[in-house]
């Protein structure tokens, strides 16, 4: 059962997403919040695996919420939910630690597909957004100290992430559990000072 939380100030949208999730086998909405402030107080108690986060919230923005939430729940995947495909705002959210985005006009099938994609190690986003991410991280430098701090197994996991393998595929190749891969990724994020697999892969790529 995949545990999901929703952070969305529009009641109709929030309830619609909750219904889609709870009617889908293998998915459970464990928490809904109308503000970023409420999410930061509430979500750690529920430890969702995936969060659907409105990019524009009253008070603290969804972008700022992502950055703080990833400090509290580093293993939680965050998908930004937005009305329009706003490249700059979405890009800022990805830099803060989000792993993809979803348009509010998405069909129920697209919502579930996006959640499944991030759970499998993917990052749902358009080509335009992906190009902005790549262009940014290709300019970043990873210090030799940071790379040297990775263990042999962590480098092995990260090499497979760079080549696009999902957590399950990596686990099968290395003959370990998916939970072990998630633990390795958490350690990699800490050592490379990043918040998501996309950021880790693109930060590491120039040195491989």
mmCIF file of N, CA and C in Angstrom, residues 34-97:
data_model
loop_
_atom_site.group_PDB
_atom_site.id
_atom_site.type_symbol
_atom_site.label_atom_id
_atom_site.label_comp_id
_atom_site.label_asym_id
_atom_site.label_seq_id
_atom_site.Cartn_x
_atom_site.Cartn_y
_atom_site.Cartn_z
ATOM 1 N N UNK A 34 -4.370 21.935 4.023
ATOM 2 C CA UNK A 34 -4.735 23.075 3.184
ATOM 3 C C UNK A 34 -3.637 24.119 3.101
ATOM 4 N N UNK A 35 -2.632 24.028 3.977
ATOM 5 C CA UNK A 35 -1.540 25.010 3.979
ATOM 6 C C UNK A 35 -0.203 24.315 4.179
ATOM 7 N N UNK A 36 0.861 25.016 3.788
ATOM 8 C CA UNK A 36 2.214 24.489 3.987
ATOM 9 C C UNK A 36 2.533 24.369 5.468
ATOM 10 N N UNK A 37 2.105 25.353 6.214
ATOM 11 C CA UNK A 37 2.382 25.353 7.652
ATOM 12 C C UNK A 37 1.768 24.127 8.329
ATOM 13 N N UNK A 38 0.521 23.808 7.951
ATOM 14 C CA UNK A 38 -0.139 22.626 8.513
ATOM 15 C C UNK A 38 0.580 21.357 8.066
ATOM 16 N N UNK A 39 1.028 21.334 6.817
ATOM 17 C CA UNK A 39 1.727 20.157 6.298
ATOM 18 C C UNK A 39 3.008 19.873 7.078
ATOM 19 N N UNK A 40 3.775 20.919 7.389
ATOM 20 C CA UNK A 40 5.029 20.723 8.111
ATOM 21 C C UNK A 40 4.792 20.222 9.526
ATOM 22 N N UNK A 41 3.635 20.580 10.099
ATOM 23 C CA UNK A 41 3.299 20.079 11.442
ATOM 24 C C UNK A 41 2.761 18.654 11.396
ATOM 25 N N UNK A 42 2.001 18.343 10.352
ATOM 26 C CA UNK A 42 1.218 17.106 10.331
ATOM 27 C C UNK A 42 1.875 15.941 9.611
ATOM 28 N N UNK A 43 2.497 16.196 8.477
ATOM 29 C CA UNK A 43 2.996 15.099 7.651
ATOM 30 C C UNK A 43 4.033 14.206 8.329
ATOM 31 N N UNK A 44 4.959 14.755 9.140
ATOM 32 C CA UNK A 44 5.939 13.856 9.778
ATOM 33 C C UNK A 44 5.294 12.748 10.608
ATOM 34 N N UNK A 45 4.110 12.999 11.171
ATOM 35 C CA UNK A 45 3.434 11.963 11.975
ATOM 36 C C UNK A 45 2.922 10.824 11.101
ATOM 37 N N UNK A 46 2.626 11.109 9.842
ATOM 38 C CA UNK A 46 2.054 10.099 8.945
ATOM 39 C C UNK A 46 3.087 9.456 8.033
ATOM 40 N N UNK A 47 4.243 10.099 7.867
ATOM 41 C CA UNK A 47 5.344 9.575 7.047
ATOM 42 C C UNK A 47 4.872 9.050 5.688
ATOM 43 N N UNK A 48 4.246 9.894 4.875
ATOM 44 C CA UNK A 48 3.792 9.433 3.551
ATOM 45 C C UNK A 48 4.979 9.124 2.649
ATOM 46 N N UNK A 49 4.780 8.219 1.721
ATOM 47 C CA UNK A 49 5.825 7.904 0.755
ATOM 48 C C UNK A 49 5.855 8.922 -0.378
ATOM 49 N N UNK A 50 4.670 9.457 -0.708
ATOM 50 C CA UNK A 50 4.546 10.448 -1.782
ATOM 51 C C UNK A 50 3.654 11.582 -1.304
ATOM 52 N N UNK A 51 4.022 12.824 -1.642
ATOM 53 C CA UNK A 51 3.201 13.987 -1.331
ATOM 54 C C UNK A 51 2.849 14.705 -2.634
ATOM 55 N N UNK A 52 1.552 14.997 -2.814
ATOM 56 C CA UNK A 52 1.111 15.844 -3.922
ATOM 57 C C UNK A 52 0.999 17.254 -3.357
ATOM 58 N N UNK A 53 1.863 18.152 -3.829
ATOM 59 C CA UNK A 53 2.008 19.484 -3.230
ATOM 60 C C UNK A 53 1.590 20.581 -4.210
ATOM 61 N N UNK A 54 0.581 21.367 -3.824
ATOM 62 C CA UNK A 54 0.196 22.525 -4.626
ATOM 63 C C UNK A 54 1.373 23.493 -4.666
ATOM 64 N N UNK A 55 1.712 23.980 -5.845
ATOM 65 C CA UNK A 55 2.875 24.856 -5.959
ATOM 66 C C UNK A 55 2.594 26.255 -5.430
ATOM 67 N N UNK A 56 1.311 26.658 -5.435
ATOM 68 C CA UNK A 56 0.952 27.999 -4.979
ATOM 69 C C UNK A 56 -0.043 27.883 -3.820
ATOM 70 N N UNK A 57 0.459 28.089 -2.615
ATOM 71 C CA UNK A 57 -0.349 27.955 -1.406
ATOM 72 C C UNK A 57 -0.453 29.301 -0.698
ATOM 73 N N UNK A 58 -1.491 29.507 0.108
ATOM 74 C CA UNK A 58 -1.565 30.739 0.905
ATOM 75 C C UNK A 58 -0.498 30.692 1.995
ATOM 76 N N UNK A 59 0.067 31.841 2.342
ATOM 77 C CA UNK A 59 1.142 31.838 3.332
ATOM 78 C C UNK A 59 2.411 31.326 2.694
ATOM 79 N N UNK A 60 3.061 30.352 3.337
ATOM 80 C CA UNK A 60 4.268 29.766 2.774
ATOM 81 C C UNK A 60 3.957 29.080 1.453
ATOM 82 N N UNK A 61 4.806 29.282 0.456
ATOM 83 C CA UNK A 61 4.572 28.683 -0.865
ATOM 84 C C UNK A 61 4.879 27.189 -0.849
ATOM 85 N N UNK A 62 4.380 26.499 -1.868
ATOM 86 C CA UNK A 62 4.671 25.086 -2.002
ATOM 87 C C UNK A 62 6.152 24.829 -2.208
ATOM 88 N N UNK A 63 6.827 25.742 -2.923
ATOM 89 C CA UNK A 63 8.263 25.596 -3.164
ATOM 90 C C UNK A 63 9.040 25.632 -1.852
ATOM 91 N N UNK A 64 8.735 26.610 -1.005
ATOM 92 C CA UNK A 64 9.423 26.703 0.286
ATOM 93 C C UNK A 64 9.073 25.520 1.182
ATOM 94 N N UNK A 65 7.834 25.048 1.065
ATOM 95 C CA UNK A 65 7.410 23.898 1.873
ATOM 96 C C UNK A 65 8.198 22.652 1.496
ATOM 97 N N UNK A 66 8.447 22.459 0.201
ATOM 98 C CA UNK A 66 9.210 21.290 -0.241
ATOM 99 C C UNK A 66 10.583 21.259 0.425
ATOM 100 N N UNK A 67 11.272 22.394 0.402
ATOM 101 C CA UNK A 67 12.616 22.453 0.972
ATOM 102 C C UNK A 67 12.621 22.059 2.440
ATOM 103 N N UNK A 68 11.653 22.548 3.207
ATOM 104 C CA UNK A 68 11.598 22.227 4.634
ATOM 105 C C UNK A 68 11.126 20.793 4.864
ATOM 106 N N UNK A 69 10.175 20.347 4.038
ATOM 107 C CA UNK A 69 9.648 18.999 4.201
ATOM 108 C C UNK A 69 10.721 17.949 3.916
ATOM 109 N N UNK A 70 11.589 18.193 2.933
ATOM 110 C CA UNK A 70 12.643 17.239 2.613
ATOM 111 C C UNK A 70 13.664 17.122 3.737
ATOM 112 N N UNK A 71 13.795 18.182 4.550
ATOM 113 C CA UNK A 71 14.659 18.087 5.729
ATOM 114 C C UNK A 71 14.036 17.176 6.771
ATOM 115 N N UNK A 72 12.710 17.229 6.888
ATOM 116 C CA UNK A 72 11.994 16.421 7.875
ATOM 117 C C UNK A 72 11.794 14.986 7.411
ATOM 118 N N UNK A 73 11.512 14.825 6.105
ATOM 119 C CA UNK A 73 11.217 13.507 5.544
ATOM 120 C C UNK A 73 12.045 13.309 4.268
ATOM 121 N N UNK A 74 13.343 13.084 4.393
ATOM 122 C CA UNK A 74 14.208 13.007 3.203
ATOM 123 C C UNK A 74 13.843 11.899 2.232
ATOM 124 N N UNK A 75 13.212 10.838 2.718
ATOM 125 C CA UNK A 75 12.864 9.730 1.830
ATOM 126 C C UNK A 75 11.541 9.891 1.121
ATOM 127 N N UNK A 76 10.781 10.919 1.463
ATOM 128 C CA UNK A 76 9.466 11.146 0.852
ATOM 129 C C UNK A 76 9.615 11.821 -0.505
ATOM 130 N N UNK A 77 8.883 11.309 -1.498
ATOM 131 C CA UNK A 77 8.909 11.886 -2.835
ATOM 132 C C UNK A 77 7.800 12.934 -2.949
ATOM 133 N N UNK A 78 8.121 14.088 -3.523
ATOM 134 C CA UNK A 78 7.154 15.176 -3.643
ATOM 135 C C UNK A 78 6.889 15.477 -5.115
ATOM 136 N N UNK A 79 5.607 15.454 -5.484
ATOM 137 C CA UNK A 79 5.180 15.834 -6.828
ATOM 138 C C UNK A 79 4.451 17.164 -6.716
ATOM 139 N N UNK A 80 4.906 18.160 -7.454
ATOM 140 C CA UNK A 80 4.245 19.456 -7.433
ATOM 141 C C UNK A 80 2.984 19.411 -8.299
ATOM 142 N N UNK A 81 1.923 20.046 -7.811
ATOM 143 C CA UNK A 81 0.658 20.106 -8.543
ATOM 144 C C UNK A 81 0.404 21.563 -8.907
ATOM 145 N N UNK A 82 0.180 21.835 -10.183
ATOM 146 C CA UNK A 82 0.073 23.211 -10.634
ATOM 147 C C UNK A 82 -0.989 23.362 -11.716
ATOM 148 N N UNK A 83 -1.529 24.572 -11.832
ATOM 149 C CA UNK A 83 -2.546 24.841 -12.849
ATOM 150 C C UNK A 83 -1.890 24.982 -14.220
ATOM 151 N N UNK A 84 -0.772 25.718 -14.255
ATOM 152 C CA UNK A 84 -0.092 25.974 -15.520
ATOM 153 C C UNK A 84 1.324 25.418 -15.480
ATOM 154 N N UNK A 85 1.853 25.130 -16.663
ATOM 155 C CA UNK A 85 3.230 24.638 -16.772
ATOM 156 C C UNK A 85 4.163 25.845 -16.734
ATOM 157 N N UNK A 86 4.424 26.310 -15.513
ATOM 158 C CA UNK A 86 5.256 27.483 -15.279
ATOM 159 C C UNK A 86 6.698 27.018 -15.081
ATOM 160 N N UNK A 87 7.543 27.075 -16.128
ATOM 161 C CA UNK A 87 8.887 26.490 -16.049
ATOM 162 C C UNK A 87 9.728 27.005 -14.889
ATOM 163 N N UNK A 88 9.737 28.316 -14.662
ATOM 164 C CA UNK A 88 10.616 28.863 -13.626
ATOM 165 C C UNK A 88 10.204 28.407 -12.235
ATOM 166 N N UNK A 89 8.897 28.463 -11.949
ATOM 167 C CA UNK A 89 8.424 28.063 -10.615
ATOM 168 C C UNK A 89 8.617 26.565 -10.396
ATOM 169 N N UNK A 90 8.318 25.763 -11.416
ATOM 170 C CA UNK A 90 8.499 24.323 -11.290
ATOM 171 C C UNK A 90 9.978 23.989 -11.105
ATOM 172 N N UNK A 91 10.829 24.690 -11.842
ATOM 173 C CA UNK A 91 12.269 24.453 -11.733
ATOM 174 C C UNK A 91 12.763 24.754 -10.323
ATOM 175 N N UNK A 92 12.258 25.842 -9.726
ATOM 176 C CA UNK A 92 12.653 26.166 -8.348
ATOM 177 C C UNK A 92 12.219 25.060 -7.391
ATOM 178 N N UNK A 93 11.039 24.499 -7.635
ATOM 179 C CA UNK A 93 10.550 23.412 -6.786
ATOM 180 C C UNK A 93 11.429 22.174 -6.928
ATOM 181 N N UNK A 94 11.865 21.877 -8.154
ATOM 182 C CA UNK A 94 12.741 20.733 -8.369
ATOM 183 C C UNK A 94 14.081 20.940 -7.678
ATOM 184 N N UNK A 95 14.585 22.165 -7.732
ATOM 185 C CA UNK A 95 15.836 22.475 -7.036
ATOM 186 C C UNK A 95 15.669 22.320 -5.528
ATOM 187 N N UNK A 96 14.469 22.574 -5.024
ATOM 188 C CA UNK A 96 14.209 22.464 -3.586
ATOM 189 C C UNK A 96 14.070 21.015 -3.144
ATOM 190 N N UNK A 97 13.895 20.096 -4.111
ATOM 191 C CA UNK A 97 13.808 18.686 -3.742
ATOM 192 C C UNK A 97 12.625 17.927 -4.297
#
